mmCIF file of C-alpha atoms in Angstrom:
data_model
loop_
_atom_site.group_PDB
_atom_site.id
_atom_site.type_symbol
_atom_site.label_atom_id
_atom_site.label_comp_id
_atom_site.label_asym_id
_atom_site.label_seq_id
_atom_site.Cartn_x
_atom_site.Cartn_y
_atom_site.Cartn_z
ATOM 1 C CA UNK U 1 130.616 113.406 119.184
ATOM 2 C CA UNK U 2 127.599 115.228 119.658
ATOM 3 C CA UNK U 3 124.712 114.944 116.658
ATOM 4 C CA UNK U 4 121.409 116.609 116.446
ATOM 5 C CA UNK U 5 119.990 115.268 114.695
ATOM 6 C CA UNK U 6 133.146 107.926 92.593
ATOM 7 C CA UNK U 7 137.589 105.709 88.478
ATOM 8 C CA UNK U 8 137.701 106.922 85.013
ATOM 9 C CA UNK U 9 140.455 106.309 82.619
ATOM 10 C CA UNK U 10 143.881 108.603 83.614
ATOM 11 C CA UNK U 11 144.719 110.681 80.358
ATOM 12 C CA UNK U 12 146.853 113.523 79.769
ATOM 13 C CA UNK U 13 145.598 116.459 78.701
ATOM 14 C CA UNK U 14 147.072 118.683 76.028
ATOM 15 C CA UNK U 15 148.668 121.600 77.531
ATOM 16 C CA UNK U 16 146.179 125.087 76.844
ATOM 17 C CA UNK U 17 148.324 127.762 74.409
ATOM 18 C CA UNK U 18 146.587 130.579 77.387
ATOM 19 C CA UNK U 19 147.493 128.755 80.261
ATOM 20 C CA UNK U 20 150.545 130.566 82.257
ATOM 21 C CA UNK U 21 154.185 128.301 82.437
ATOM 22 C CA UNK U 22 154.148 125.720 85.250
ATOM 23 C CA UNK U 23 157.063 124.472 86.828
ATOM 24 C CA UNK U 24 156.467 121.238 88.932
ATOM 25 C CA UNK U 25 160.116 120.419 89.397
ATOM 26 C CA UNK U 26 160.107 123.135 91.897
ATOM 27 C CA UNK U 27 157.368 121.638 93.713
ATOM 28 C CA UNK U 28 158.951 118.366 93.506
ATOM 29 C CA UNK U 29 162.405 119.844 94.592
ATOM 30 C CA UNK U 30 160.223 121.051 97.898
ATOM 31 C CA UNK U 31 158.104 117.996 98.168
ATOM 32 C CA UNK U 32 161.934 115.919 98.382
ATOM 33 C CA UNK U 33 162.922 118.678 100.970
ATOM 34 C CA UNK U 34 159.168 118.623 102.768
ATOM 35 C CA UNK U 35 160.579 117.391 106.226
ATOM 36 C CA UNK U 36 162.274 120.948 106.031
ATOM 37 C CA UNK U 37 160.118 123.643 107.749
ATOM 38 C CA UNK U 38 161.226 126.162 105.753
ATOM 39 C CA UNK U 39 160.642 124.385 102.408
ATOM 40 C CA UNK U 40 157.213 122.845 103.217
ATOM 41 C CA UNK U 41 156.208 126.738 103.772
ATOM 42 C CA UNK U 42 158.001 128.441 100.652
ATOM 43 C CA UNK U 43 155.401 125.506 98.841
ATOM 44 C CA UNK U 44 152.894 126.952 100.606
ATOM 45 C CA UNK U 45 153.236 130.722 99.944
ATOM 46 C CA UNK U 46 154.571 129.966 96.036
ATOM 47 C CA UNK U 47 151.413 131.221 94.034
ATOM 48 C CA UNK U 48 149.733 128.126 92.724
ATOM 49 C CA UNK U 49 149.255 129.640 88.611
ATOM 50 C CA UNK U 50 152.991 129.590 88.197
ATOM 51 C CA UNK U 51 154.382 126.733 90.907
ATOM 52 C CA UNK U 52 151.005 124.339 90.265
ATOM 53 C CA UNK U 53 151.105 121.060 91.896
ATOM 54 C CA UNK U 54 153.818 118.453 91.990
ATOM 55 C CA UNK U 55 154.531 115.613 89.923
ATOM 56 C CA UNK U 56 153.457 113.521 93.353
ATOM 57 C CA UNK U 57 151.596 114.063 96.936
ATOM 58 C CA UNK U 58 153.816 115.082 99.709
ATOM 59 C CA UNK U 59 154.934 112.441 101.639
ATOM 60 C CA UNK U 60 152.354 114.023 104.078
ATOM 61 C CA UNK U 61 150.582 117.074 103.919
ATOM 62 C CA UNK U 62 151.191 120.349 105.441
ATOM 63 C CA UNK U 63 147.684 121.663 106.156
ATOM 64 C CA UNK U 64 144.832 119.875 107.886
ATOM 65 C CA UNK U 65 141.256 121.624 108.154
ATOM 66 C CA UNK U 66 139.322 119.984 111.000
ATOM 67 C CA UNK U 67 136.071 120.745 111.480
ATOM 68 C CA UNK U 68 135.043 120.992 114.409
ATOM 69 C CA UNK U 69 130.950 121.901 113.756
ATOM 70 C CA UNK U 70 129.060 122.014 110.628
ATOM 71 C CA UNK U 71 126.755 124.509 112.756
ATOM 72 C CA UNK U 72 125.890 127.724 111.330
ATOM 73 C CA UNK U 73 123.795 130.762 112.920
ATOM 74 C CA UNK U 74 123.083 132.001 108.882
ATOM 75 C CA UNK U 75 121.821 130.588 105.717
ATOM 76 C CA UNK U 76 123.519 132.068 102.678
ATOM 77 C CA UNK U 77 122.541 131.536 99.237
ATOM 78 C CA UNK U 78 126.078 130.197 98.378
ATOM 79 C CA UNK U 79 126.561 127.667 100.629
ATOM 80 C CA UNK U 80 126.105 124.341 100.421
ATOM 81 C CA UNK U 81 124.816 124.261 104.718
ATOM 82 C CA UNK U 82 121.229 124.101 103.412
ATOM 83 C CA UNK U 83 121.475 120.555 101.659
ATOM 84 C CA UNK U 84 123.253 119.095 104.719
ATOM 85 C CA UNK U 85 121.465 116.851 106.850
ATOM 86 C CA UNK U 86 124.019 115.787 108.996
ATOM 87 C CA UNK U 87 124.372 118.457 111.800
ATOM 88 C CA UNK U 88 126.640 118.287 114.940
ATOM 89 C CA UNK U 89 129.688 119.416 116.740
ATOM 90 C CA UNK U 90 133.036 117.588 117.495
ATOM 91 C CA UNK U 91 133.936 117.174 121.094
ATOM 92 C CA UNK U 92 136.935 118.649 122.590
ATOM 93 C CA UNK U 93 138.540 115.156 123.541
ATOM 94 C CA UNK U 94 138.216 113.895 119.537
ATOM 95 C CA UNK U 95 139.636 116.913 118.507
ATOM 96 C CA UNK U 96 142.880 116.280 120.527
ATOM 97 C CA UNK U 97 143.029 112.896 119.707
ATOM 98 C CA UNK U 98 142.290 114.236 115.676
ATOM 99 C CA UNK U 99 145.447 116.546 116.286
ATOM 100 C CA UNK U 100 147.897 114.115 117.513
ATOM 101 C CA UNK U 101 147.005 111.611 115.081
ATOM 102 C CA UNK U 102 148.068 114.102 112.306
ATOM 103 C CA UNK U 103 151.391 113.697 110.827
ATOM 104 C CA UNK U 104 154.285 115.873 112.165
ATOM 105 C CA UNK U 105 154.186 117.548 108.454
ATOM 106 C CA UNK U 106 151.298 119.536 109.810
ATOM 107 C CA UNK U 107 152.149 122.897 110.412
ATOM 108 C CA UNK U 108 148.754 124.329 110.073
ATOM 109 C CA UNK U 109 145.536 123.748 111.368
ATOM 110 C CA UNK U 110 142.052 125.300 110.468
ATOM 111 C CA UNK U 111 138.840 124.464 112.292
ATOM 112 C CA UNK U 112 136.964 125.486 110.421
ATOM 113 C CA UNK U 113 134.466 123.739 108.031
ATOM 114 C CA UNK U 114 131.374 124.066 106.788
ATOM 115 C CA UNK U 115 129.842 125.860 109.517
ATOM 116 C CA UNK U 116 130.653 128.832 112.032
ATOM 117 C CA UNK U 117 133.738 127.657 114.187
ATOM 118 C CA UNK U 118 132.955 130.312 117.091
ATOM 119 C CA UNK U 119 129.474 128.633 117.778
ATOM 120 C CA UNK U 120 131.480 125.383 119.200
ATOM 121 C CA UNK U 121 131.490 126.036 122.762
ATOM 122 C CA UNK U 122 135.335 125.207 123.172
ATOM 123 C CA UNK U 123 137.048 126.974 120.153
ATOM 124 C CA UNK U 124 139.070 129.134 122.411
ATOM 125 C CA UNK U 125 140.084 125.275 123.794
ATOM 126 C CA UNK U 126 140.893 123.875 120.239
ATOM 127 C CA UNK U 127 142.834 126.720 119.125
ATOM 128 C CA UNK U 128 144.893 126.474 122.444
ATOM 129 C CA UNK U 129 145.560 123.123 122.189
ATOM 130 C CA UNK U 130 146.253 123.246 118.654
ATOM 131 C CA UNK U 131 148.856 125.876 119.071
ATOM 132 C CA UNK U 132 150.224 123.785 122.021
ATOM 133 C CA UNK U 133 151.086 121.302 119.621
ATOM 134 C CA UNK U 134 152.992 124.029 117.644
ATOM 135 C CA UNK U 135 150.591 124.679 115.000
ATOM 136 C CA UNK U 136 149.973 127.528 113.287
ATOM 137 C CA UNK U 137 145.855 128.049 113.709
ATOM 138 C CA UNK U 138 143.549 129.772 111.376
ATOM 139 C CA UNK U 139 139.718 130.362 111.443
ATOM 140 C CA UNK U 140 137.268 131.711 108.858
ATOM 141 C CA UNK U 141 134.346 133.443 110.712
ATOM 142 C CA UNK U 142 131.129 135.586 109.521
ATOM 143 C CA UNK U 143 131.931 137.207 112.735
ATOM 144 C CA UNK U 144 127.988 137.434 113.319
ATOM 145 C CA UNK U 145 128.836 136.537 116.936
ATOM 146 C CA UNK U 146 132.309 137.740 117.471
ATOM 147 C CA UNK U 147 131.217 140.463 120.497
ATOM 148 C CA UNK U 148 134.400 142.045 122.658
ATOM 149 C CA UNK U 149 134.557 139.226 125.508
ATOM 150 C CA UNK U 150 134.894 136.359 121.869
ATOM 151 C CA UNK U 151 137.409 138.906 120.597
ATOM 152 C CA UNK U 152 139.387 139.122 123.986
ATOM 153 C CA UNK U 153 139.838 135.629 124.230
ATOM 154 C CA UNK U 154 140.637 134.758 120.524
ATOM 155 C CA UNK U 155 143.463 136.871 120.630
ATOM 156 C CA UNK U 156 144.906 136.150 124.069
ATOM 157 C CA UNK U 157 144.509 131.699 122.382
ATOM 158 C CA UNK U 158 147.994 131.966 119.895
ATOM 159 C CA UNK U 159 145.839 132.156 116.901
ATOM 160 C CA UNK U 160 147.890 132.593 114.283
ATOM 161 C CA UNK U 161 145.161 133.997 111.491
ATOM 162 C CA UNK U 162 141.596 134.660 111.260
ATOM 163 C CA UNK U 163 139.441 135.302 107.891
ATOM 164 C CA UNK U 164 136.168 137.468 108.061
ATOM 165 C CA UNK U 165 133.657 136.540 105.620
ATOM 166 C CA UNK U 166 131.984 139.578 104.090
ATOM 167 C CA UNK U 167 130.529 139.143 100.834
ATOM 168 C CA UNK U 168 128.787 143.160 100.514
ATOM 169 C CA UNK U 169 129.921 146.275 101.189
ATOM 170 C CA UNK U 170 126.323 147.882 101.735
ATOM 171 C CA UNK U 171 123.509 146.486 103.724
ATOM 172 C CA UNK U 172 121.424 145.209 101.273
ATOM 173 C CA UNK U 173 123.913 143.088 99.044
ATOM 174 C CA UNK U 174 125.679 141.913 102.201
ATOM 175 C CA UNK U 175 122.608 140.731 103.956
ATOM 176 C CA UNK U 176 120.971 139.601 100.576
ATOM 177 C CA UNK U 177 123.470 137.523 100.017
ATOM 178 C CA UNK U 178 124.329 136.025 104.475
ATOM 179 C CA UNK U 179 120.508 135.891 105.153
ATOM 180 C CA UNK U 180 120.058 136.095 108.855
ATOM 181 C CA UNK U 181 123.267 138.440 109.344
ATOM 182 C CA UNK U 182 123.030 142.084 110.032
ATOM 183 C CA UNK U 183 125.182 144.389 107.992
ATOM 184 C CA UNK U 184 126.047 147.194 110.846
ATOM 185 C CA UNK U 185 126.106 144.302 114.008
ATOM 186 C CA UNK U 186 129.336 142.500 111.568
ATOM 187 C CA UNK U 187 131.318 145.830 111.181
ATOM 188 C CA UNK U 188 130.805 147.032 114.128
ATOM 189 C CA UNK U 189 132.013 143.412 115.690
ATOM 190 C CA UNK U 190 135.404 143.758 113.006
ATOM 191 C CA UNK U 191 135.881 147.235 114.002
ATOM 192 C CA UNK U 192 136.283 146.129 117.881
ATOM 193 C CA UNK U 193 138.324 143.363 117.205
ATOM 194 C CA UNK U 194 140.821 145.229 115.006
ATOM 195 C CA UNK U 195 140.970 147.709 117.785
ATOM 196 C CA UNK U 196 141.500 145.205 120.740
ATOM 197 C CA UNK U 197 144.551 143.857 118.307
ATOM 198 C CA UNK U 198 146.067 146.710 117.944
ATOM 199 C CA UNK U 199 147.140 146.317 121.679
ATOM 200 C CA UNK U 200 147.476 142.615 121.461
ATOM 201 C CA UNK U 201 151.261 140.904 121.885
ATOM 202 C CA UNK U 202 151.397 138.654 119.154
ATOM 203 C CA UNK U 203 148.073 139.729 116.786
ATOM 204 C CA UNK U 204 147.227 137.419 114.319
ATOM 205 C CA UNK U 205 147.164 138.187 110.632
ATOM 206 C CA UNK U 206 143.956 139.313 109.299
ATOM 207 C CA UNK U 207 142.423 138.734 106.078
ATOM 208 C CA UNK U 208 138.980 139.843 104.349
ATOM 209 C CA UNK U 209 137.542 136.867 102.590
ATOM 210 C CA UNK U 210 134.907 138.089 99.536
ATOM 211 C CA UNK U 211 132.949 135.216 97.714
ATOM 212 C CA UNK U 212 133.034 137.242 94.332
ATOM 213 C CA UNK U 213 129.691 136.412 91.734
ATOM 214 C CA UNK U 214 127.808 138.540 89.403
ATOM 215 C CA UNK U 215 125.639 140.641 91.562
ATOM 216 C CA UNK U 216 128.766 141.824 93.834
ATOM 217 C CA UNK U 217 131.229 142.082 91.030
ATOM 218 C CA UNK U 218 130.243 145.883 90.574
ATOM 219 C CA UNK U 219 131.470 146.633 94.527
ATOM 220 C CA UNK U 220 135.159 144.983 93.690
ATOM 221 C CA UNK U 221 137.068 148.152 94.530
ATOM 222 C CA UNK U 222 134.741 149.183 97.423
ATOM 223 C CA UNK U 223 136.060 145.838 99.283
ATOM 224 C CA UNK U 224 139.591 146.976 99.000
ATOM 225 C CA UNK U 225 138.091 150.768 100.515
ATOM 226 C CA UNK U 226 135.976 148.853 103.006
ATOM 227 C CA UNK U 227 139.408 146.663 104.065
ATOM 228 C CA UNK U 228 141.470 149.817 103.883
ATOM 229 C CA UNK U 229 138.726 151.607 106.644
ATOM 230 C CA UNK U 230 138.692 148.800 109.053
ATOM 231 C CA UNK U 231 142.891 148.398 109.388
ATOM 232 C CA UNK U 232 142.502 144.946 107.077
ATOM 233 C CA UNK U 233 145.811 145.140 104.833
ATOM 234 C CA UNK U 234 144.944 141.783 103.190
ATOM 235 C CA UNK U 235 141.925 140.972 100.907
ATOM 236 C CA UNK U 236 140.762 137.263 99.233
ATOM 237 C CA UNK U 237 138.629 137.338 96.341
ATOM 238 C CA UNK U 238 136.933 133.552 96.274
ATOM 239 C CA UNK U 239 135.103 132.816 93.224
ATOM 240 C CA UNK U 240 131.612 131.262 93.858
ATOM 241 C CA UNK U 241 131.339 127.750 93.896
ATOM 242 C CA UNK U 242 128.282 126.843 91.872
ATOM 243 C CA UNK U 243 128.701 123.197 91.910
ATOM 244 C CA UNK U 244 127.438 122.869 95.164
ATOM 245 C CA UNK U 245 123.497 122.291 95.811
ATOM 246 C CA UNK U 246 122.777 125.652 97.124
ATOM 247 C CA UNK U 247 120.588 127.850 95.821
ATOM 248 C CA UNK U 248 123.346 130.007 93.599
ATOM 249 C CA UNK U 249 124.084 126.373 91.736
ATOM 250 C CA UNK U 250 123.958 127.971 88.665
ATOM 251 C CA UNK U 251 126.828 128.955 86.357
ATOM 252 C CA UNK U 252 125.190 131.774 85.016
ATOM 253 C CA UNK U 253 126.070 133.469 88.562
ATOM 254 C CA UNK U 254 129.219 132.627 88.470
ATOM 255 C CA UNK U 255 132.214 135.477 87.210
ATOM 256 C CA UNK U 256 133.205 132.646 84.794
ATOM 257 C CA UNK U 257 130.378 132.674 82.634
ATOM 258 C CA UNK U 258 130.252 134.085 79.154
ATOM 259 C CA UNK U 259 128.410 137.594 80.051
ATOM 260 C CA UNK U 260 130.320 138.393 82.969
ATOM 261 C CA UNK U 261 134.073 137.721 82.111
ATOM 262 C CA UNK U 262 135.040 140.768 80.010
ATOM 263 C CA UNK U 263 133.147 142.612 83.091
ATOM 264 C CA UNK U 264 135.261 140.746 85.649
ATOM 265 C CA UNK U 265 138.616 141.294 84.118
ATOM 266 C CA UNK U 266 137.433 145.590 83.999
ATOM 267 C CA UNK U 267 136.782 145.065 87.457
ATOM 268 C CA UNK U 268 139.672 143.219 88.630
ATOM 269 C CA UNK U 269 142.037 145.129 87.268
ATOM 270 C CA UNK U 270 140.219 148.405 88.566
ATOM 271 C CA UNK U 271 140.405 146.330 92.074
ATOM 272 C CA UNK U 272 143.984 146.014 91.679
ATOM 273 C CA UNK U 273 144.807 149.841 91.210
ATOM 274 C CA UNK U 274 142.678 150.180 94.383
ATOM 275 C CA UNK U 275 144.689 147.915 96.525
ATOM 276 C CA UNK U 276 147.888 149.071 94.985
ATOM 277 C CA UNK U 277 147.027 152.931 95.605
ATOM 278 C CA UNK U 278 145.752 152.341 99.140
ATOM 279 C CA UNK U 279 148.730 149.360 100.365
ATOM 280 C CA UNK U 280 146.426 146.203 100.471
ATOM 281 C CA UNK U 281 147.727 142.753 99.451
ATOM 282 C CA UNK U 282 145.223 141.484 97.263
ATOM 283 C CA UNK U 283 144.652 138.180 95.805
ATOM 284 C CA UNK U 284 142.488 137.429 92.927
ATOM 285 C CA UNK U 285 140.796 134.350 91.840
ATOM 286 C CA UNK U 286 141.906 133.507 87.607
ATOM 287 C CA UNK U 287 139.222 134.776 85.270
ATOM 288 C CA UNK U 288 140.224 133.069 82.021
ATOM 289 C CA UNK U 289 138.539 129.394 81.845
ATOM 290 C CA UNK U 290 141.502 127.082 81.925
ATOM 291 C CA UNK U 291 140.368 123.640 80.726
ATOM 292 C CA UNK U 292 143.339 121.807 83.224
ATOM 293 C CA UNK U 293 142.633 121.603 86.730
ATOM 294 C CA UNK U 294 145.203 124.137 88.593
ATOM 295 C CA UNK U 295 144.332 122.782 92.231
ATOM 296 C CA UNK U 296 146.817 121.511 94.566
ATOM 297 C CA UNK U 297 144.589 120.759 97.791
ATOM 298 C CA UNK U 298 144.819 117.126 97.823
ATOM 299 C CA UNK U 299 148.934 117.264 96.829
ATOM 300 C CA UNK U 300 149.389 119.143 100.052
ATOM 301 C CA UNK U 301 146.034 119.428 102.424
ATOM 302 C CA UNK U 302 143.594 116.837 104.194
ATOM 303 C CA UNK U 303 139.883 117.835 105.461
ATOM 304 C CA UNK U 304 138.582 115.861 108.096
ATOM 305 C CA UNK U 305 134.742 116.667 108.768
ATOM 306 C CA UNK U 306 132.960 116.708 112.720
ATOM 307 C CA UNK U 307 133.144 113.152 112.349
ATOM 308 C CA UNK U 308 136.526 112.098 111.798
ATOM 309 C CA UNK U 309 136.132 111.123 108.073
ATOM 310 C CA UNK U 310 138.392 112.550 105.432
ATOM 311 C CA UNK U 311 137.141 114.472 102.039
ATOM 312 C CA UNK U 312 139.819 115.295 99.213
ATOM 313 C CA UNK U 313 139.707 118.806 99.734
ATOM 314 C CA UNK U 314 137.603 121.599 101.497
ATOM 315 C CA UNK U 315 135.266 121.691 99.120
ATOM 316 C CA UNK U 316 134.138 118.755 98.718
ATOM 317 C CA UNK U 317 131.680 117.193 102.023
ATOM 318 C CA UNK U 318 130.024 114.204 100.232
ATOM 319 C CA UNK U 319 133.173 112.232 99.379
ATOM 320 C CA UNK U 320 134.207 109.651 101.341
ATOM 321 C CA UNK U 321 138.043 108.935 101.789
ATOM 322 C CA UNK U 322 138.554 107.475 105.448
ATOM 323 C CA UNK U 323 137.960 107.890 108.838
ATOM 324 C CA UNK U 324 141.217 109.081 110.408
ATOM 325 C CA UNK U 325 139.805 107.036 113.688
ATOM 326 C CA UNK U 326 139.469 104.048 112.396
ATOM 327 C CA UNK U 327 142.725 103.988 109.838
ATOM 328 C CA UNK U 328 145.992 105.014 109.844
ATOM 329 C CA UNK U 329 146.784 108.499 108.320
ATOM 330 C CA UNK U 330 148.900 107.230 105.690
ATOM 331 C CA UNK U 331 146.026 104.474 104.346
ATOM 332 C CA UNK U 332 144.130 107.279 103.948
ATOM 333 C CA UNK U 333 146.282 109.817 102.076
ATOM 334 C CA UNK U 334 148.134 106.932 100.235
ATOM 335 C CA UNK U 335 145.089 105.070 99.992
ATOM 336 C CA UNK U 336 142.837 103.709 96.850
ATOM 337 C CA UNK U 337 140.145 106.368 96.839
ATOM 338 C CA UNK U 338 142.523 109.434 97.652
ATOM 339 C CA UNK U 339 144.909 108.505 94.904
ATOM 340 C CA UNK U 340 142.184 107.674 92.279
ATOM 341 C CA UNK U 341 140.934 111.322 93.155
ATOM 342 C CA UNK U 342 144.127 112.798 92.086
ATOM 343 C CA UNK U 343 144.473 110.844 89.133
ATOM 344 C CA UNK U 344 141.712 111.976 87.863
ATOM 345 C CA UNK U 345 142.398 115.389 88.741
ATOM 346 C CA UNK U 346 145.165 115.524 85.863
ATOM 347 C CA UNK U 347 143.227 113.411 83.545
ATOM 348 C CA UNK U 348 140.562 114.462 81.050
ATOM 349 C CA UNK U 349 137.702 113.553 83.312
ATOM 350 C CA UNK U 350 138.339 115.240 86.619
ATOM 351 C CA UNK U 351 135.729 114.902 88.759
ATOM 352 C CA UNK U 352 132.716 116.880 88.718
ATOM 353 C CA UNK U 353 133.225 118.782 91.707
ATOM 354 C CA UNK U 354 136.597 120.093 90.108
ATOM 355 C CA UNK U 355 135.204 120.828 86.958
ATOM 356 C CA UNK U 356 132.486 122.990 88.543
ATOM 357 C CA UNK U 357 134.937 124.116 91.043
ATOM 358 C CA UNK U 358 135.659 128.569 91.287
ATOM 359 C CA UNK U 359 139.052 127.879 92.439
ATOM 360 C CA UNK U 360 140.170 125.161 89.789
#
């Protein structure tokens, strides 16, 4: 490795009249059959508001997100990058080693973390290798630095999907928002690669990823245009995440809070005609405040950070769970701290991360 530099009583909560039907024997019924590859992916493509978690973990999880650098080339108001102290990129060897220590369950593998993944010298390497080991790959990008040579080789490595960050359709709420990025330099860098995979074998999917809070809500349908322009046929709306210490750590910003929710669900469902009138699959985070926790990260995924250690989920960097290089895998995912943190998940204290949490 390179560097440059919390248990609470488990109770049950009372079920919320609002809160849509969940059906956890299904998840259980796939968690029994989770050494099936076809099962352990219907789990994953089930949308999580109806099929919620299971009654228990899988056996092992399906989905591991490795980071491989906690680097980044921008400083956005969202993100939590600025309070990190910690910098530095994994090497290529750890990585491998990271990879083959993962249980067989794994069928997909994301390097990406809290930084830029195409700033680590040997991503083309890790996605290769990754895929060599018969894993489906994924990235998340801001595609600051994705010029045609990047592009080439990203879709000649087996990636299997790639995510573009862009939080603005117009200059100035885009670049408001990803200080240090320029607005024209991104699309111009999306537009080439779409073009490039339209001749590729094997293309990977493509998705636009949108961290949705108050002062973008109003462009919600131009996204979906935006997608539409550039050949993107899938769009991810990602509510803001205000519990982290970044300078937008304030619910007020957030789509949940009181003054913005009858303005969200207008907007969403105006977003939705869009997508539907112009063929883009769109996903949308859940407006209504649901008291009970909905995730199901740490049933089914494990984050390991640049230096081997494990987190409960991928949005959470400052707990603790295990280093994967020092400890078996299943110590950590059946282990004390990991299975406190899902306990109290489903109780009436979750922890504060969760209860803070956009996506809960």
């Amino acid at each position: 490795m390179r560097s440059s530099k919390s248990t609470q009583t488990n109770f049950q909560k009372p079920r919320n009249k609002r809160e849509p039907p969940a059906f956890p024997f299904l998840a259980d019924f796939l968690v029994r059959a989770s050494e099936n590859q076809f099962a352990r992916k219907v789990l994953l493509t089930l949308p999580t508001r109806v099929l919620r978690r299971p009654s228990y973990p899988l056996k092992t999880p399906t989905v591991a997100r490795v980071e491989v650098t906690n680097r980044c080339n921008l400083s956005c108001r969202m993100c939590l990058h600025q309070s990190l102290e910690d910098i530095g990129d994994m090497e290529l060897k750890t990585y491998r080693k990271i990879i083959d220590l993962l249980p067989k369950t794994v069928s997909y593998v994301n390097p990406t973390g809290f930084g830029e993944p195409l700033l680590h010298e040997d991503i083309v390497d890790v996605i290769r290798f990754a895929r060599q080991r018969h894993k489906y790959t994924e990235i998340y990008t801001n595609a600051t630095i994705l010029d045609k040579e990047m592009a080439k080789n990203l879709l000649a490595s087996g990636l299997w999907s790639i995510h573009f960050s862009i939080d603005g359709t117009t200059k100035r709420t885009y670049e408001g928002l990803r200080r240090g990025s320029k607005f024209e330099t991104v699309i111009e860098n999306i537009s080439n690669f779409m073009a490039q995979r339209r001749k590729a074998q094997n293309p990977p999917q493509v998705v636009m990823r949108v961290v949705i809070w108050k002062n973008n809500l109003h462009e919600a349908t131009r996204f979906v245009e935006l997608a539409y322009n550039l050949g993107i046929k899938n769009v991810l709306f990602q509510a803001l995440q205000h519990f982290w210490n970044s300078e937008l750590n304030k619910p007020e910003y957030s789509i949940h809070s009181e003054e913005a929710i009858d303005h969200s669900k207008r907007m969403f469902r105006s977003t939705q005609e869009k997508a539907q009138e112009m063929g883009v699959k769109l996903k949308l985070p859940a407006v209504n405040f649901c008291p009970k926790i909905r995730c199901s990260q740490p049933w089914y995924l494990i984050f390991i950070n640049w230096k081997g250690f494990a987190t409960p989920c991928c949005a959470v960097y400052d707990v603790n769970v295990g280093s994967i290089l020092d400890q078996s895998f299943s110590h950590i995912w059946w282990g004390p701290k990991l299975v406190s943190w899902r306990s109290q998940m489903k109780s009436l204290w979750p922890p504060t991360h969760c209860r803070n949490c956009g996506d809960r």
